[in-house]
Amino acid sequence: MKKRIVLLGPPASGKGTQADRLSLAYGVPHVSTGALLRSECERGTSLGLEAEEWTGKGLLVPDELAVRIITVWMAEHGPSFLFDGFPRTVGQAIHLDEALQSTGVPLDLIFLLELPDAEIRRRIEDRLSCLKCGATFAASLHGFSDGVACPRCGSPLVRRNDDNALALDRRLEVYKTQTMPVVSYYGKTAPSKLFRIDAAKGTDEVFDSIVGILNRH
Ligand SMILES: [Zn+2]
């Protein structure tokens, strides 16, 4: 079983949902830099305050800061992992490869969840988030409205302020200019480990596609 996995994809491609299910099914700890950063911000740590200077403007945190946070996490959680939306830049990917090489455990698989822009926008407009536990829900699918209690932790669900149209434009632009090159990077350095998944399909179908690939490798 392959246990060092990267999930890449644009906003609303379902990375978090798939990471949750894979983590549960295979017992691999998963993490997103977004969740780690939110946790740092919530606790008001120096890392969190540093991160807020960037995320507050809809920008990605610098590679160095992201890698620092992930490295601490890896040290605490051992050699298996499932990264949700990390690495986000080629710089982070290179640094991650270096860190893994030094421990003799390279990445096993990289999944790219692909989703057209129009579907990204539709999903974002429909999305409610829990700021406490990071869960997200499609409002129309669950019949939820703003302020309803999170089914996981009871905290009220909100439309995240980075989900408004202008901020989304910036996130998509950042994804295209910074993260798409990560896909090209893995396409060159690890082509046999990179798999593209159609994320416009339902959650179950996407999960089955990923599991099918995991079982074949
Ligand atoms: Zn919650």
mmCIF file of N, CA, C and O in Angstrom, residues 22-66:
data_model
loop_
_atom_site.group_PDB
_atom_site.id
_atom_site.type_symbol
_atom_site.label_atom_id
_atom_site.label_comp_id
_atom_site.label_asym_id
_atom_site.label_seq_id
_atom_site.Cartn_x
_atom_site.Cartn_y
_atom_site.Cartn_z
ATOM 1 N N LEU A 22 -10.003 8.915 2.214
ATOM 2 C CA LEU A 22 -8.818 8.075 2.014
ATOM 3 C C LEU A 22 -8.094 7.850 3.337
ATOM 4 O O LEU A 22 -7.611 6.755 3.631
ATOM 5 N N SER A 23 -8.030 8.920 4.119
ATOM 6 C CA SER A 23 -7.358 8.837 5.411
ATOM 7 C C SER A 23 -8.051 7.800 6.300
ATOM 8 O O SER A 23 -7.410 6.977 6.947
ATOM 9 N N LEU A 24 -9.378 7.850 6.288
ATOM 10 C CA LEU A 24 -10.183 6.921 7.083
ATOM 11 C C LEU A 24 -10.027 5.484 6.566
ATOM 12 O O LEU A 24 -9.833 4.546 7.338
ATOM 13 N N ALA A 25 -10.072 5.319 5.237
ATOM 14 C CA ALA A 25 -10.043 3.990 4.634
ATOM 15 C C ALA A 25 -8.679 3.323 4.782
ATOM 16 O O ALA A 25 -8.589 2.110 4.942
ATOM 17 N N TYR A 26 -7.616 4.103 4.720
ATOM 18 C CA TYR A 26 -6.274 3.522 4.694
ATOM 19 C C TYR A 26 -5.433 3.843 5.929
ATOM 20 O O TYR A 26 -4.283 3.440 6.021
ATOM 21 N N GLY A 27 -6.009 4.604 6.850
ATOM 22 C CA GLY A 27 -5.280 4.904 8.079
ATOM 23 C C GLY A 27 -4.040 5.743 7.875
ATOM 24 O O GLY A 27 -3.057 5.604 8.599
ATOM 25 N N VAL A 28 -4.089 6.620 6.863
ATOM 26 C CA VAL A 28 -2.953 7.508 6.606
ATOM 27 C C VAL A 28 -3.321 8.908 7.106
ATOM 28 O O VAL A 28 -4.378 9.426 6.747
ATOM 29 N N PRO A 29 -2.472 9.514 7.950
ATOM 30 C CA PRO A 29 -2.815 10.861 8.426
ATOM 31 C C PRO A 29 -2.794 11.870 7.288
ATOM 32 O O PRO A 29 -1.914 11.812 6.430
ATOM 33 N N HIS A 30 -3.794 12.760 7.253
ATOM 34 C CA HIS A 30 -3.800 13.750 6.188
ATOM 35 C C HIS A 30 -3.819 15.155 6.760
ATOM 36 O O HIS A 30 -4.224 15.375 7.897
ATOM 37 N N VAL A 31 -3.353 16.067 5.938
ATOM 38 C CA VAL A 31 -3.284 17.449 6.394
ATOM 39 C C VAL A 31 -3.350 18.375 5.198
ATOM 40 O O VAL A 31 -2.924 18.034 4.091
ATOM 41 N N SER A 32 -3.933 19.561 5.415
ATOM 42 C CA SER A 32 -3.870 20.613 4.412
ATOM 43 C C SER A 32 -3.170 21.805 5.051
ATOM 44 O O SER A 32 -3.327 22.042 6.258
ATOM 45 N N THR A 33 -2.405 22.517 4.269
ATOM 46 C CA THR A 33 -1.734 23.694 4.831
ATOM 47 C C THR A 33 -2.783 24.706 5.267
ATOM 48 O O THR A 33 -2.596 25.400 6.250
ATOM 49 N N GLY A 34 -3.926 24.745 4.550
ATOM 50 C CA GLY A 34 -4.996 25.661 4.928
ATOM 51 C C GLY A 34 -5.489 25.398 6.345
ATOM 52 O O GLY A 34 -5.608 26.308 7.159
ATOM 53 N N ALA A 35 -5.748 24.113 6.661
ATOM 54 C CA ALA A 35 -6.229 23.755 7.996
ATOM 55 C C ALA A 35 -5.162 24.036 9.050
ATOM 56 O O ALA A 35 -5.458 24.544 10.133
ATOM 57 N N LEU A 36 -3.919 23.712 8.724
ATOM 58 C CA LEU A 36 -2.824 23.985 9.664
ATOM 59 C C LEU A 36 -2.707 25.484 9.931
ATOM 60 O O LEU A 36 -2.551 25.916 11.068
ATOM 61 N N LEU A 37 -2.808 26.269 8.863
ATOM 62 C CA LEU A 37 -2.697 27.722 9.006
ATOM 63 C C LEU A 37 -3.850 28.293 9.810
ATOM 64 O O LEU A 37 -3.645 29.141 10.683
ATOM 65 N N ARG A 38 -5.065 27.792 9.519
ATOM 66 C CA ARG A 38 -6.228 28.292 10.270
ATOM 67 C C ARG A 38 -6.078 27.976 11.753
ATOM 68 O O ARG A 38 -6.408 28.794 12.611
ATOM 69 N N SER A 39 -5.557 26.792 12.041
ATOM 70 C CA SER A 39 -5.358 26.401 13.430
ATOM 71 C C SER A 39 -4.323 27.318 14.097
ATOM 72 O O SER A 39 -4.507 27.759 15.229
ATOM 73 N N GLU A 40 -3.244 27.618 13.373
ATOM 74 C CA GLU A 40 -2.224 28.536 13.914
ATOM 75 C C GLU A 40 -2.831 29.920 14.151
ATOM 76 O O GLU A 40 -2.559 30.562 15.163
ATOM 77 N N CYS A 41 -3.631 30.386 13.183
ATOM 78 C CA CYS A 41 -4.249 31.713 13.291
ATOM 79 C C CYS A 41 -5.197 31.776 14.478
ATOM 80 O O CYS A 41 -5.183 32.731 15.252
ATOM 81 N N GLU A 42 -6.002 30.711 14.614
ATOM 82 C CA GLU A 42 -6.988 30.665 15.683
ATOM 83 C C GLU A 42 -6.312 30.734 17.047
ATOM 84 O O GLU A 42 -6.800 31.379 17.969
ATOM 85 N N ARG A 43 -5.182 30.042 17.164
ATOM 86 C CA ARG A 43 -4.470 30.012 18.440
ATOM 87 C C ARG A 43 -3.585 31.247 18.617
ATOM 88 O O ARG A 43 -2.960 31.420 19.662
ATOM 89 N N GLY A 44 -3.527 32.067 17.546
ATOM 90 C CA GLY A 44 -2.763 33.312 17.650
ATOM 91 C C GLY A 44 -1.268 33.105 17.821
ATOM 92 O O GLY A 44 -0.581 33.918 18.437
ATOM 93 N N THR A 45 -0.741 32.008 17.256
ATOM 94 C CA THR A 45 0.699 31.766 17.347
ATOM 95 C C THR A 45 1.450 32.728 16.432
ATOM 96 O O THR A 45 0.854 33.370 15.569
ATOM 97 N N SER A 46 2.753 32.791 16.598
ATOM 98 C CA SER A 46 3.536 33.691 15.749
ATOM 99 C C SER A 46 3.465 33.241 14.288
ATOM 100 O O SER A 46 3.403 34.052 13.373
ATOM 101 N N LEU A 47 3.442 31.912 14.073
ATOM 102 C CA LEU A 47 3.283 31.396 12.707
ATOM 103 C C LEU A 47 1.944 31.847 12.124
ATOM 104 O O LEU A 47 1.850 32.221 10.958
ATOM 105 N N GLY A 48 0.908 31.800 12.954
ATOM 106 C CA GLY A 48 -0.431 32.190 12.519
ATOM 107 C C GLY A 48 -0.491 33.666 12.151
ATOM 108 O O GLY A 48 -1.067 34.034 11.126
ATOM 109 N N LEU A 49 0.100 34.502 12.984
ATOM 110 C CA LEU A 49 0.091 35.940 12.712
ATOM 111 C C LEU A 49 0.865 36.252 11.431
ATOM 112 O O LEU A 49 0.451 37.079 10.615
ATOM 113 N N GLU A 50 1.974 35.531 11.267
ATOM 114 C CA GLU A 50 2.788 35.700 10.065
ATOM 115 C C GLU A 50 1.969 35.317 8.826
ATOM 116 O O GLU A 50 1.965 36.014 7.818
ATOM 117 N N ALA A 51 1.241 34.206 8.943
ATOM 118 C CA ALA A 51 0.449 33.702 7.821
ATOM 119 C C ALA A 51 -0.689 34.655 7.468
ATOM 120 O O ALA A 51 -1.002 34.858 6.293
ATOM 121 N N GLU A 52 -1.307 35.254 8.492
ATOM 122 C CA GLU A 52 -2.451 36.129 8.254
ATOM 123 C C GLU A 52 -2.108 37.355 7.411
ATOM 124 O O GLU A 52 -2.959 37.893 6.707
ATOM 125 N N GLU A 53 -0.860 37.773 7.494
ATOM 126 C CA GLU A 53 -0.448 38.914 6.675
ATOM 127 C C GLU A 53 -0.630 38.606 5.185
ATOM 128 O O GLU A 53 -0.827 39.490 4.377
ATOM 129 N N TRP A 54 -0.558 37.334 4.830
ATOM 130 C CA TRP A 54 -0.702 36.920 3.430
ATOM 131 C C TRP A 54 -2.120 36.475 3.119
ATOM 132 O O TRP A 54 -2.730 36.928 2.160
ATOM 133 N N THR A 55 -2.638 35.561 3.938
ATOM 134 C CA THR A 55 -3.961 35.003 3.645
ATOM 135 C C THR A 55 -5.045 36.078 3.742
ATOM 136 O O THR A 55 -6.034 36.019 3.016
ATOM 137 N N GLY A 56 -4.841 37.076 4.590
ATOM 138 C CA GLY A 56 -5.801 38.168 4.724
ATOM 139 C C GLY A 56 -5.970 38.960 3.437
ATOM 140 O O GLY A 56 -6.984 39.613 3.214
ATOM 141 N N LYS A 57 -4.960 38.900 2.577
ATOM 142 C CA LYS A 57 -5.022 39.597 1.287
ATOM 143 C C LYS A 57 -5.374 38.635 0.156
ATOM 144 O O LYS A 57 -5.280 38.983 -1.018
ATOM 145 N N GLY A 58 -5.726 37.410 0.521
ATOM 146 C CA GLY A 58 -6.049 36.412 -0.497
ATOM 147 C C GLY A 58 -4.816 35.850 -1.178
ATOM 148 O O GLY A 58 -4.900 35.262 -2.253
ATOM 149 N N LEU A 59 -3.654 36.012 -0.539
ATOM 150 C CA LEU A 59 -2.406 35.512 -1.119
ATOM 151 C C LEU A 59 -1.988 34.213 -0.439
ATOM 152 O O LEU A 59 -2.418 33.924 0.675
ATOM 153 N N LEU A 60 -1.152 33.445 -1.129
ATOM 154 C CA LEU A 60 -0.583 32.252 -0.519
ATOM 155 C C LEU A 60 0.546 32.663 0.416
ATOM 156 O O LEU A 60 1.213 33.662 0.182
ATOM 157 N N VAL A 61 0.749 31.886 1.450
ATOM 158 C CA VAL A 61 1.883 32.153 2.330
ATOM 159 C C VAL A 61 3.174 31.821 1.576
ATOM 160 O O VAL A 61 3.160 31.017 0.649
ATOM 161 N N PRO A 62 4.290 32.438 1.951
ATOM 162 C CA PRO A 62 5.554 32.136 1.280
ATOM 163 C C PRO A 62 5.934 30.656 1.426
ATOM 164 O O PRO A 62 5.592 30.027 2.428
ATOM 165 N N ASP A 63 6.623 30.126 0.410
ATOM 166 C CA ASP A 63 7.035 28.711 0.418
ATOM 167 C C ASP A 63 7.727 28.326 1.711
ATOM 168 O O ASP A 63 7.466 27.276 2.294
ATOM 169 N N GLU A 64 8.621 29.192 2.114
ATOM 170 C CA GLU A 64 9.443 28.903 3.291
ATOM 171 C C GLU A 64 8.564 28.678 4.533
ATOM 172 O O GLU A 64 8.788 27.746 5.299
ATOM 173 N N LEU A 65 7.543 29.505 4.697
ATOM 174 C CA LEU A 65 6.640 29.386 5.847
ATOM 175 C C LEU A 65 5.792 28.114 5.748
ATOM 176 O O LEU A 65 5.637 27.374 6.716
ATOM 177 N N ALA A 66 5.271 27.834 4.549
ATOM 178 C CA ALA A 66 4.448 26.637 4.338
ATOM 179 C C ALA A 66 5.259 25.377 4.628
ATOM 180 O O ALA A 66 4.780 24.455 5.301
#
